[in-house]
Amino acid sequence: MLTSLRLPTAATLVALLSVATARAECSFSPYAFFPDRNDRVRVVVETDAVSFCDNSFREGPGYHFTKVSVVQVPPHGLIATLGPNHFACHALPNFSGQDRYTIRACATVGARKGCSTLIYDVTVR
């Protein structure tokens, strides 16, 4: 089983995207995924227009990630890879409404292998 972690907003991303203030106004629904089952998981995200949604996850017991990548970028936002299994998204200026991005996480566990599709449905207030 693999679970998500939420880390503090990355100061370097704040500087790179030139946002004056970044508050921790982002929440993710709890989720777990199992790449060896080739599952699809929907993650509900709520945020405001000025916050960064910083999300990362780690390998569960026995799992080894083979590839983690963004396969669909948010049409109304930006997504940055901050490190292995660590991503942050931010809405475009003056956007509010629904957005979506998708991450694919592939891993092995013992002799089993597969990929999970993580679909992030974002509501920007």
Coordinates of N, CA and C in Angstrom, one line a residue:
M1 N 0.8 -1.2 0.0 CA 0.0 0.0 0.0 C 0.9 1.2 0.0
L2 N 0.5 2.2 -0.7 CA 1.2 3.5 -0.8 C 0.3 4.6 -0.3
T3 N 0.8 5.5 0.5 CA 0.0 6.6 1.0 C 0.6 7.9 0.7
S4 N -0.3 8.9 0.7 CA 0.2 10.3 0.4 C 0.7 11.0 1.7
L5 N 1.6 11.9 1.4 CA 2.1 12.8 2.5 C 1.9 14.2 2.0
R6 N 1.6 15.2 2.9 CA 1.6 16.6 2.5 C 2.7 17.2 3.2
L7 N 3.6 17.9 2.5 CA 4.7 18.6 3.1 C 4.5 20.1 3.0
P8 N 5.2 20.9 3.8 CA 5.1 22.3 3.8 C 5.4 22.9 2.4
T9 N 4.8 24.0 2.2 CA 5.0 24.7 0.9 C 6.5 24.9 0.7
A10 N 7.0 24.6 -0.5 CA 8.4 24.7 -0.9 C 8.7 26.2 -1.2
A11 N 9.7 26.8 -0.4 CA 10.0 28.1 -0.6 C 10.6 28.4 -2.0
T12 N 11.3 27.4 -2.6 CA 11.9 27.6 -3.9 C 10.8 27.7 -4.9
L13 N 9.7 26.9 -4.8 CA 8.7 27.0 -5.8 C 8.0 28.4 -5.7
V14 N 7.8 28.9 -4.5 CA 7.3 30.2 -4.3 C 8.1 31.2 -5.1
A15 N 9.4 31.1 -4.9 CA 10.3 32.1 -5.6 C 10.2 31.9 -7.1
L16 N 10.2 30.6 -7.6 CA 10.2 30.4 -9.0 C 8.9 30.9 -9.7
L17 N 7.8 30.8 -9.0 CA 6.5 31.2 -9.6 C 6.1 32.6 -9.3
S18 N 7.0 33.3 -8.6 CA 6.8 34.7 -8.3 C 5.5 35.1 -7.6
V19 N 5.1 34.3 -6.6 CA 3.9 34.6 -5.9 C 4.3 35.2 -4.6
A20 N 3.7 36.4 -4.3 CA 4.1 37.1 -3.1 C 3.7 36.4 -1.8
T21 N 2.6 35.8 -1.7 CA 2.2 35.1 -0.5 C 1.6 33.8 -0.9
A22 N 2.0 32.8 -0.1 CA 1.5 31.4 -0.3 C 1.1 30.9 1.0
R23 N -0.2 30.7 1.2 CA -0.8 30.2 2.4 C -1.1 28.7 2.2
A24 N -1.1 28.0 3.3 CA -1.4 26.6 3.3 C -2.9 26.4 3.3
E25 N -3.5 26.8 2.2 CA -5.0 26.6 2.0 C -5.3 25.6 1.0
C26 N -4.7 24.4 1.1 CA -4.9 23.3 0.2 C -5.1 22.0 1.0
S27 N -6.2 21.3 0.6 CA -6.4 20.0 1.3 C -6.7 18.9 0.3
F28 N -6.2 17.7 0.6 CA -6.3 16.5 -0.2 C -7.2 15.5 0.5
S29 N -8.1 14.9 -0.2 CA -8.8 13.8 0.5 C -7.8 12.6 0.7
P30 N -8.0 11.9 1.8 CA -7.1 10.7 2.1 C -7.2 9.7 0.9
Y31 N -6.1 9.1 0.6 CA -6.1 8.1 -0.5 C -4.9 7.2 -0.3
A32 N -5.1 6.0 -0.9 CA -4.0 5.0 -0.9 C -4.1 4.3 -2.3
F33 N -3.0 3.9 -2.8 CA -3.0 3.2 -4.1 C -2.1 2.0 -4.1
F34 N -2.3 1.1 -5.0 CA -1.6 -0.2 -5.1 C -1.2 -0.4 -6.6
P35 N 0.0 0.0 -7.0 CA 0.4 -0.1 -8.4 C 0.3 -1.5 -9.0
D36 N 0.6 -2.5 -8.2 CA 0.6 -3.9 -8.7 C -0.9 -4.3 -9.0
R37 N -1.9 -3.5 -8.6 CA -3.3 -3.8 -9.0 C -3.7 -3.0 -10.2
N38 N -2.8 -2.2 -10.7 CA -3.2 -1.3 -11.8 C -4.5 -0.5 -11.6
D39 N -4.6 0.1 -10.3 CA -5.8 0.7 -9.9 C -5.8 2.2 -10.4
R40 N -7.0 2.8 -10.4 CA -7.3 4.2 -10.7 C -7.8 4.8 -9.4
V41 N -7.2 5.9 -8.9 CA -7.6 6.5 -7.7 C -8.0 7.9 -7.9
R42 N -9.1 8.4 -7.4 CA -9.5 9.8 -7.5 C -9.2 10.5 -6.2
V43 N -8.5 11.6 -6.3 CA -8.1 12.4 -5.2 C -8.8 13.7 -5.3
V44 N -9.6 14.1 -4.3 CA -10.3 15.4 -4.3 C -9.4 16.4 -3.6
V45 N -9.2 17.6 -4.3 CA -8.3 18.6 -3.8 C -9.1 19.9 -3.7
E46 N -9.0 20.6 -2.6 CA -9.7 21.9 -2.5 C -8.6 22.9 -2.1
T47 N -8.6 24.1 -2.9 CA -7.6 25.1 -2.6 C -8.2 26.5 -3.0
D48 N -7.4 27.5 -2.6 CA -7.8 28.8 -3.1 C -6.8 29.2 -4.2
A49 N -7.1 30.4 -4.8 CA -6.3 30.8 -6.0 C -4.9 31.2 -5.7
V50 N -4.5 31.4 -4.5 CA -3.1 31.8 -4.2 C -2.2 30.7 -3.6
S51 N -2.8 29.6 -3.2 CA -2.0 28.6 -2.5 C -1.4 27.6 -3.5
F52 N -0.3 27.0 -3.0 CA 0.4 25.9 -3.7 C -0.1 24.6 -3.0
C53 N -0.5 23.6 -3.9 CA -0.9 22.3 -3.4 C 0.3 21.4 -3.5
D54 N 1.0 21.2 -2.4 CA 2.2 20.4 -2.4 C 1.9 19.0 -1.9
N55 N 2.3 18.0 -2.7 CA 1.9 16.7 -2.4 C 3.0 15.7 -2.8
S56 N 3.3 14.8 -1.9 CA 4.3 13.8 -2.2 C 3.8 12.4 -1.6
F57 N 4.4 11.4 -2.0 CA 4.1 10.1 -1.5 C 5.3 9.2 -1.4
R58 N 5.2 8.1 -0.6 CA 6.4 7.3 -0.4 C 6.0 5.8 -0.7
E59 N 7.1 5.0 -0.9 CA 6.9 3.6 -1.2 C 6.4 2.9 0.1
G60 N 5.4 2.1 -0.1 CA 4.9 1.3 1.1 C 5.8 0.1 1.2
P61 N 5.6 -0.7 2.3 CA 6.4 -1.9 2.5 C 6.5 -2.8 1.3
G62 N 7.7 -3.1 0.9 CA 7.9 -4.1 -0.2 C 7.8 -3.5 -1.6
Y63 N 7.3 -2.2 -1.7 CA 7.1 -1.6 -3.0 C 8.4 -0.9 -3.4
H64 N 8.7 -0.8 -4.7 CA 9.8 0.0 -5.3 C 9.3 0.7 -6.5
F65 N 9.2 2.0 -6.5 CA 8.8 2.8 -7.6 C 9.8 2.6 -8.8
T66 N 9.2 2.4 -10.0 CA 10.0 2.3 -11.2 C 9.9 3.5 -12.0
K67 N 8.8 4.2 -11.9 CA 8.6 5.4 -12.7 C 7.3 6.1 -12.1
V68 N 7.5 7.4 -11.9 CA 6.4 8.3 -11.4 C 6.4 9.5 -12.3
S69 N 5.3 9.8 -13.0 CA 5.3 11.0 -13.9 C 4.0 11.6 -14.0
V70 N 4.0 12.9 -14.4 CA 2.7 13.6 -14.7 C 2.3 13.2 -16.1
V71 N 1.1 12.7 -16.3 CA 0.6 12.3 -17.6 C -0.4 13.3 -18.2
Q72 N -1.0 14.1 -17.3 CA -1.9 15.1 -17.7 C -1.7 16.4 -16.9
V73 N -1.4 17.5 -17.4 CA -1.2 18.7 -16.7 C -2.5 19.4 -16.5
P74 N -2.6 20.2 -15.4 CA -3.9 20.9 -15.2 C -4.1 22.0 -16.3
P75 N -5.2 22.0 -17.0 CA -5.4 23.0 -18.0 C -5.4 24.4 -17.5
H76 N -5.8 24.6 -16.2 CA -5.9 25.9 -15.6 C -4.9 26.2 -14.5
G77 N -3.8 25.5 -14.6 CA -2.8 25.7 -13.6 C -1.4 25.2 -14.0
L78 N -0.5 25.2 -13.1 CA 0.9 24.8 -13.3 C 1.2 23.7 -12.4
I79 N 2.0 22.8 -12.8 CA 2.5 21.7 -12.0 C 4.0 21.6 -12.1
A80 N 4.6 21.4 -10.9 CA 6.1 21.3 -10.9 C 6.5 20.0 -10.2
T81 N 7.5 19.4 -10.7 CA 8.1 18.3 -10.0 C 9.2 18.8 -9.1
L82 N 9.1 18.6 -7.8 CA 10.0 19.1 -6.8 C 11.0 18.1 -6.4
G83 N 10.9 16.8 -6.7 CA 11.8 15.8 -6.4 C 11.1 14.4 -6.7
P84 N 11.8 13.3 -6.3 CA 11.1 12.1 -6.6 C 9.8 12.0 -5.8
N85 N 8.7 11.7 -6.6 CA 7.4 11.5 -6.0 C 6.9 12.7 -5.2
H86 N 7.3 13.9 -5.7 CA 7.0 15.1 -5.0 C 6.6 16.2 -6.0
F87 N 5.3 16.6 -5.9 CA 4.7 17.5 -6.9 C 4.0 18.7 -6.2
A88 N 3.9 19.8 -6.9 CA 3.2 21.0 -6.4 C 2.4 21.5 -7.6
C89 N 1.2 22.0 -7.4 CA 0.4 22.6 -8.4 C -0.1 23.9 -7.9
H90 N -0.4 24.8 -8.8 CA -0.9 26.2 -8.5 C -1.8 26.6 -9.6
A91 N -2.9 27.2 -9.3 CA -3.9 27.7 -10.3 C -3.3 28.9 -11.0
L92 N -3.7 29.1 -12.3 CA -3.3 30.2 -13.0 C -4.0 31.5 -12.4
P93 N -3.4 32.6 -12.6 CA -4.0 33.9 -12.0 C -5.5 34.1 -12.4
N94 N -6.3 34.5 -11.5 CA -7.7 34.8 -11.7 C -8.5 33.6 -12.1
F95 N -8.0 32.4 -11.9 CA -8.9 31.2 -12.2 C -9.6 30.8 -10.9
S96 N -10.8 30.4 -11.1 CA -11.6 29.7 -10.0 C -12.5 28.7 -10.7
G97 N -12.7 27.6 -10.1 CA -13.5 26.5 -10.7 C -12.8 25.2 -10.6
Q98 N -13.2 24.3 -11.6 CA -12.7 22.9 -11.6 C -11.5 22.7 -12.5
D99 N -10.5 21.9 -12.0 CA -9.4 21.6 -12.8 C -9.0 20.2 -12.5
R100 N -8.1 19.6 -13.2 CA -7.7 18.2 -13.0 C -6.3 18.0 -13.6
Y101 N -5.5 17.1 -12.9 CA -4.3 16.6 -13.4 C -4.1 15.2 -13.0
T102 N -3.2 14.5 -13.7 CA -3.1 13.0 -13.5 C -1.6 12.7 -13.4
I103 N -1.4 11.8 -12.4 CA 0.0 11.3 -12.2 C -0.1 9.8 -12.3
R104 N 0.9 9.2 -12.9 CA 1.0 7.7 -13.1 C 2.2 7.2 -12.2
A105 N 1.9 6.3 -11.3 CA 3.0 5.8 -10.4 C 3.1 4.3 -10.7
C106 N 4.3 3.9 -11.2 CA 4.5 2.5 -11.5 C 5.5 1.9 -10.4
A107 N 5.3 0.7 -10.1 CA 6.1 0.1 -9.0 C 6.1 -1.4 -9.1
T108 N 7.1 -2.0 -8.4 CA 7.1 -3.5 -8.3 C 6.9 -3.8 -6.8
V109 N 6.4 -5.0 -6.5 CA 6.3 -5.5 -5.2 C 6.5 -7.0 -5.3
G110 N 7.6 -7.5 -4.9 CA 7.9 -8.9 -5.1 C 8.0 -9.1 -6.6
A111 N 7.3 -10.2 -7.1 CA 7.3 -10.5 -8.6 C 6.2 -9.7 -9.3
R112 N 5.3 -9.0 -8.6 CA 4.3 -8.3 -9.2 C 4.7 -6.9 -9.6
K113 N 4.1 -6.4 -10.7 CA 4.4 -5.0 -11.1 C 3.2 -4.4 -11.7
G114 N 3.1 -3.1 -11.8 CA 2.0 -2.4 -12.4 C 2.1 -0.9 -12.2
C115 N 1.0 -0.3 -12.6 CA 0.9 1.2 -12.5 C -0.4 1.7 -11.9
S116 N -0.4 2.6 -11.1 CA -1.6 3.3 -10.6 C -1.8 4.6 -11.3
T117 N -3.0 5.0 -11.6 CA -3.3 6.2 -12.2 C -4.0 7.1 -11.1
L118 N -3.4 8.2 -10.7 CA -3.9 9.1 -9.7 C -4.5 10.3 -10.3
I119 N -5.8 10.4 -10.2 CA -6.5 11.5 -10.9 C -6.9 12.5 -9.8
Y120 N -6.3 13.7 -9.9 CA -6.5 14.8 -8.9 C -7.6 15.7 -9.4
D121 N -8.8 15.7 -8.8 CA -9.8 16.7 -9.2 C -9.7 17.8 -8.2
V122 N -9.4 19.0 -8.8 CA -9.1 20.2 -8.0 C -10.3 21.2 -8.1
T123 N -10.7 21.7 -7.0 CA -11.6 22.8 -6.9 C -10.9 24.0 -6.4
V124 N -10.8 25.1 -7.2 CA -10.1 26.3 -6.8 C -11.2 27.3 -6.5
R125 N -11.2 27.8 -5.2 CA -12.2 28.8 -4.7 C -11.7 30.2 -5.0

